[in-house]
C-alpha positions as protocol buffer text, in pm:
chain_id: "A"
residue {
  index: 1
  type: MET
  ca { x: 2798 y: -1403 z: 657 }
}
residue {
  index: 2
  type: ASN
  ca { x: 2811 y: -1433 z: 1038 }
}
residue {
  index: 3
  type: GLU
  ca { x: 2523 y: -1509 z: 1263 }
}
residue {
  index: 4
  type: GLY
  ca { x: 2495 y: -1153 z: 1404 }
}
residue {
  index: 5
  type: SER
  ca { x: 2455 y: -1017 z: 1055 }
}
residue {
  index: 6
  type: ALA
  ca { x: 2208 y: -1300 z: 936 }
}
residue {
  index: 7
  type: ALA
  ca { x: 1997 y: -1245 z: 1234 }
}
residue {
  index: 8
  type: GLY
  ca { x: 2002 y: -857 z: 1168 }
}
residue {
  index: 9
  type: SER
  ca { x: 1919 y: -938 z: 799 }
}
residue {
  index: 10
  type: ALA
  ca { x: 1630 y: -1164 z: 918 }
}
residue {
  index: 11
  type: ALA
  ca { x: 1490 y: -884 z: 1142 }
}
residue {
  index: 12
  type: ARG
  ca { x: 1494 y: -636 z: 867 }
}
residue {
  index: 13
  type: GLU
  ca { x: 1321 y: -859 z: 635 }
}
residue {
  index: 14
  type: ALA
  ca { x: 1057 y: -939 z: 891 }
}
residue {
  index: 15
  type: TRP
  ca { x: 1014 y: -543 z: 962 }
}
residue {
  index: 16
  type: LEU
  ca { x: 981 y: -478 z: 589 }
}
residue {
  index: 17
  type: GLY
  ca { x: 743 y: -764 z: 548 }
}
residue {
  index: 18
  type: ARG
  ca { x: 532 y: -614 z: 812 }
}
residue {
  index: 19
  type: LEU
  ca { x: 541 y: -272 z: 647 }
}
residue {
  index: 20
  type: ASP
  ca { x: 415 y: -429 z: 322 }
}
residue {
  index: 21
  type: SER
  ca { x: 133 y: -612 z: 514 }
}
residue {
  index: 22
  type: LEU
  ca { x: 37 y: -272 z: 651 }
}
residue {
  index: 23
  type: GLY
  ca { x: 60 y: -118 z: 311 }
}
residue {
  index: 24
  type: VAL
  ca { x: -200 y: -369 z: 195 }
}
residue {
  index: 25
  type: LEU
  ca { x: -404 y: -339 z: 487 }
}
residue {
  index: 26
  type: LEU
  ca { x: -422 y: 40 z: 445 }
}
residue {
  index: 27
  type: SER
  ca { x: -526 y: -13 z: 79 }
}
residue {
  index: 28
  type: GLY
  ca { x: -791 y: -273 z: 173 }
}
residue {
  index: 29
  type: ILE
  ca { x: -925 y: -30 z: 439 }
}
residue {
  index: 30
  type: CYS
  ca { x: -964 y: 230 z: 175 }
}
residue {
  index: 31
  type: ILE
  ca { x: -1115 y: -23 z: -73 }
}
residue {
  index: 32
  type: VAL
  ca { x: -1370 y: -136 z: 183 }
}
residue {
  index: 33
  type: HIS
  ca { x: -1457 y: 209 z: 294 }
}
residue {
  index: 34
  type: CYS
  ca { x: -1523 y: 316 z: -65 }
}
residue {
  index: 35
  type: LEU
  ca { x: -1751 y: 11 z: -139 }
}
residue {
  index: 36
  type: ALA
  ca { x: -1919 y: -20 z: 166 }
}
residue {
  index: 37
  type: LEU
  ca { x: -1985 y: 355 z: 255 }
}
residue {
  index: 38
  type: PRO
  ca { x: -2276 y: 374 z: 15 }
}
residue {
  index: 39
  type: LEU
  ca { x: -2462 y: 101 z: 180 }
}
residue {
  index: 40
  type: LEU
  ca { x: -2366 y: 227 z: 540 }
}
residue {
  index: 41
  type: LEU
  ca { x: -2503 y: 567 z: 449 }
}
residue {
  index: 42
  type: VAL
  ca { x: -2833 y: 437 z: 328 }
}
residue {
  index: 43
  type: ALA
  ca { x: -2846 y: 198 z: 668 }
}
residue {
  index: 44
  type: LEU
  ca { x: -2715 y: 462 z: 890 }
}
residue {
  index: 45
  type: PRO
  ca { x: -2750 y: 836 z: 804 }
}
residue {
  index: 46
  type: PHE
  ca { x: -2578 y: 955 z: 1106 }
}
residue {
  index: 47
  type: LEU
  ca { x: -2239 y: 847 z: 937 }
}
residue {
  index: 48
  type: GLY
  ca { x: -2259 y: 1088 z: 670 }
}
residue {
  index: 49
  type: GLY
  ca { x: -2129 y: 1360 z: 895 }
}
residue {
  index: 50
  type: SER
  ca { x: -1871 y: 1146 z: 1079 }
}
residue {
  index: 51
  type: ILE
  ca { x: -1506 y: 1096 z: 984 }
}
residue {
  index: 52
  type: LEU
  ca { x: -1614 y: 770 z: 809 }
}
residue {
  index: 53
  type: GLY
  ca { x: -1840 y: 966 z: 570 }
}
residue {
  index: 54
  type: GLY
  ca { x: -1635 y: 1278 z: 530 }
}
residue {
  index: 55
  type: HIS
  ca { x: -1352 y: 1356 z: 290 }
}
residue {
  index: 56
  type: GLY
  ca { x: -1109 y: 1362 z: 585 }
}
residue {
  index: 57
  type: PHE
  ca { x: -1105 y: 979 z: 621 }
}
residue {
  index: 58
  type: HIS
  ca { x: -932 y: 967 z: 287 }
}
residue {
  index: 59
  type: GLU
  ca { x: -691 y: 1240 z: 384 }
}
residue {
  index: 60
  type: TRP
  ca { x: -596 y: 1052 z: 708 }
}
residue {
  index: 61
  type: LEU
  ca { x: -555 y: 726 z: 526 }
}
residue {
  index: 62
  type: LEU
  ca { x: -338 y: 878 z: 254 }
}
residue {
  index: 63
  type: LEU
  ca { x: -131 y: 1039 z: 541 }
}
residue {
  index: 64
  type: ALA
  ca { x: -91 y: 687 z: 676 }
}
residue {
  index: 65
  type: VAL
  ca { x: -22 y: 531 z: 352 }
}
residue {
  index: 66
  type: LEU
  ca { x: 255 y: 757 z: 219 }
}
residue {
  index: 67
  type: PRO
  ca { x: 524 y: 701 z: 482 }
}
residue {
  index: 68
  type: VAL
  ca { x: 447 y: 330 z: 502 }
}
residue {
  index: 69
  type: SER
  ca { x: 488 y: 294 z: 130 }
}
residue {
  index: 70
  type: LEU
  ca { x: 791 y: 505 z: 92 }
}
residue {
  index: 71
  type: VAL
  ca { x: 981 y: 315 z: 343 }
}
residue {
  index: 72
  type: ALA
  ca { x: 861 y: -51 z: 244 }
}
residue {
  index: 73
  type: LEU
  ca { x: 886 y: 5 z: -140 }
}
residue {
  index: 74
  type: GLY
  ca { x: 1206 y: 201 z: -118 }
}
residue {
  index: 75
  type: PHE
  ca { x: 1401 y: -35 z: 105 }
}
residue {
  index: 76
  type: GLY
  ca { x: 1247 y: -332 z: -89 }
}
residue {
  index: 77
  type: TYR
  ca { x: 1351 y: -184 z: -414 }
}
residue {
  index: 78
  type: ARG
  ca { x: 1707 y: -138 z: -278 }
}
residue {
  index: 79
  type: ARG
  ca { x: 1739 y: -525 z: -227 }
}
residue {
  index: 80
  type: HIS
  ca { x: 1572 y: -661 z: -510 }
}
residue {
  index: 81
  type: HIS
  ca { x: 1579 y: -376 z: -799 }
}
residue {
  index: 82
  type: ASP
  ca { x: 1249 y: -472 z: -951 }
}
residue {
  index: 83
  type: SER
  ca { x: 1112 y: -133 z: -1109 }
}
residue {
  index: 84
  type: HIS
  ca { x: 776 y: -289 z: -1144 }
}
residue {
  index: 85
  type: VAL
  ca { x: 736 y: -270 z: -779 }
}
residue {
  index: 86
  type: LEU
  ca { x: 810 y: 99 z: -758 }
}
residue {
  index: 87
  type: TRP
  ca { x: 572 y: 148 z: -1060 }
}
residue {
  index: 88
  type: LEU
  ca { x: 274 y: -26 z: -910 }
}
residue {
  index: 89
  type: GLY
  ca { x: 325 y: 132 z: -581 }
}
residue {
  index: 90
  type: GLY
  ca { x: 372 y: 479 z: -734 }
}
residue {
  index: 91
  type: VAL
  ca { x: 61 y: 446 z: -986 }
}
residue {
  index: 92
  type: GLY
  ca { x: -138 y: 336 z: -688 }
}
residue {
  index: 93
  type: LEU
  ca { x: -31 y: 621 z: -444 }
}
residue {
  index: 94
  type: ALA
  ca { x: -79 y: 863 z: -744 }
}
residue {
  index: 95
  type: LEU
  ca { x: -429 y: 745 z: -791 }
}
residue {
  index: 96
  type: LEU
  ca { x: -515 y: 754 z: -425 }
}
residue {
  index: 97
  type: ALA
  ca { x: -358 y: 1119 z: -400 }
}
residue {
  index: 98
  type: PHE
  ca { x: -556 y: 1229 z: -712 }
}
residue {
  index: 99
  type: ALA
  ca { x: -874 y: 1067 z: -569 }
}
residue {
  index: 100
  type: THR
  ca { x: -838 y: 1260 z: -252 }
}
residue {
  index: 101
  type: TYR
  ca { x: -710 y: 1590 z: -371 }
}
residue {
  index: 102
  type: GLY
  ca { x: -737 y: 1608 z: -764 }
}
residue {
  index: 103
  type: HIS
  ca { x: -1087 y: 1494 z: -852 }
}
residue {
  index: 104
  type: PRO
  ca { x: -1222 y: 1841 z: -760 }
}
residue {
  index: 105
  type: LEU
  ca { x: -1002 y: 2020 z: -990 }
}
residue {
  index: 106
  type: PHE
  ca { x: -1154 y: 1834 z: -1261 }
}
residue {
  index: 107
  type: GLY
  ca { x: -1504 y: 1860 z: -1153 }
}
residue {
  index: 108
  type: LEU
  ca { x: -1539 y: 1473 z: -1095 }
}
residue {
  index: 109
  type: SER
  ca { x: -1823 y: 1357 z: -893 }
}
residue {
  index: 110
  type: GLU
  ca { x: -1783 y: 1170 z: -543 }
}
residue {
  index: 111
  type: GLY
  ca { x: -1866 y: 851 z: -727 }
}
residue {
  index: 112
  type: TRP
  ca { x: -1563 y: 900 z: -959 }
}
residue {
  index: 113
  type: GLU
  ca { x: -1346 y: 974 z: -634 }
}
residue {
  index: 114
  type: ARG
  ca { x: -1456 y: 645 z: -504 }
}
residue {
  index: 115
  type: VAL
  ca { x: -1392 y: 442 z: -833 }
}
residue {
  index: 116
  type: ILE
  ca { x: -1032 y: 607 z: -874 }
}
residue {
  index: 117
  type: SER
  ca { x: -974 y: 532 z: -493 }
}
residue {
  index: 118
  type: ILE
  ca { x: -1070 y: 158 z: -559 }
}
residue {
  index: 119
  type: ILE
  ca { x: -857 y: 136 z: -856 }
}
residue {
  index: 120
  type: GLY
  ca { x: -568 y: 298 z: -675 }
}
residue {
  index: 121
  type: GLY
  ca { x: -588 y: 90 z: -361 }
}
residue {
  index: 122
  type: VAL
  ca { x: -595 y: -238 z: -571 }
}
residue {
  index: 123
  type: ILE
  ca { x: -293 y: -125 z: -765 }
}
residue {
  index: 124
  type: HIS
  ca { x: -119 y: 1 z: -461 }
}
residue {
  index: 125
  type: ALA
  ca { x: -184 y: -315 z: -271 }
}
residue {
  index: 126
  type: ALA
  ca { x: -33 y: -515 z: -569 }
}
residue {
  index: 127
  type: GLY
  ca { x: 271 y: -314 z: -553 }
}
residue {
  index: 128
  type: HIS
  ca { x: 316 y: -402 z: -194 }
}
residue {
  index: 129
  type: ILE
  ca { x: 229 y: -771 z: -250 }
}
residue {
  index: 130
  type: LEU
  ca { x: 473 y: -791 z: -532 }
}
residue {
  index: 131
  type: ASN
  ca { x: 738 y: -603 z: -323 }
}
residue {
  index: 132
  type: PHE
  ca { x: 697 y: -858 z: -43 }
}
residue {
  index: 133
  type: ARG
  ca { x: 720 y: -1170 z: -266 }
}
residue {
  index: 134
  type: ARG
  ca { x: 1048 y: -1029 z: -441 }
}
residue {
  index: 135
  type: THR
  ca { x: 1203 y: -939 z: -101 }
}
residue {
  index: 136
  type: ARG
  ca { x: 1091 y: -1283 z: 43 }
}
residue {
  index: 137
  type: ALA
  ca { x: 1233 y: -1465 z: -269 }
}
residue {
  index: 138
  type: LEU
  ca { x: 1581 y: -1297 z: -220 }
}
residue {
  index: 139
  type: HIS
  ca { x: 1582 y: -1377 z: 153 }
}
residue {
  index: 140
  type: ASP
  ca { x: 1474 y: -1755 z: 92 }
}
residue {
  index: 141
  type: HIS
  ca { x: 1735 y: -1777 z: -182 }
}
residue {
  index: 142
  type: SER
  ca { x: 2001 y: -1634 z: 23 }
}
residue {
  index: 143
  type: ALA
  ca { x: 1908 y: -1853 z: 311 }
}
residue {
  index: 144
  type: HIS
  ca { x: 2005 y: -2176 z: 91 }
}
residue {
  index: 145
  type: ALA
  ca { x: 2317 y: -2007 z: -64 }
}
residue {
  index: 146
  type: GLY
  ca { x: 2570 y: -2221 z: 113 }
}
residue {
  index: 147
  type: HIS
  ca { x: 2376 y: -2532 z: 144 }
}
residue {
  index: 148
  type: ALA
  ca { x: 2368 y: -2841 z: -91 }
}
residue {
  index: 149
  type: HIS
  ca { x: 2033 y: -2914 z: -229 }
}
């Protein structure tokens, strides 16, 4: 491998690692939002009508999570071929989407929306963490490929 392609590969790895970190961050924001919102609504009633208290927050967050996840998990899978990453990320995204759009179809309360969002966020974040670790392991292994141990 020449130095130019090694540098390009390292740059791609760093970029994909940042996308996984962003995916974890966005999932974490969702989890914190779902856990903290009931406390904030009691302490600060004016938040109830704001973007933080409304259903729109979940919609905007899902809109941000989808492209980040599809790119990061898709490119990661192309490198490491670990289907567990896709399953975790996909199940997490599906639960987040269901919490955002599907819960009214089944007559589930806002409390269930929150519970499903938290579970989906944790699973989704786990998918990004596993993706990062699998991709990083490949990078670390390939970095030592031609060296004596």
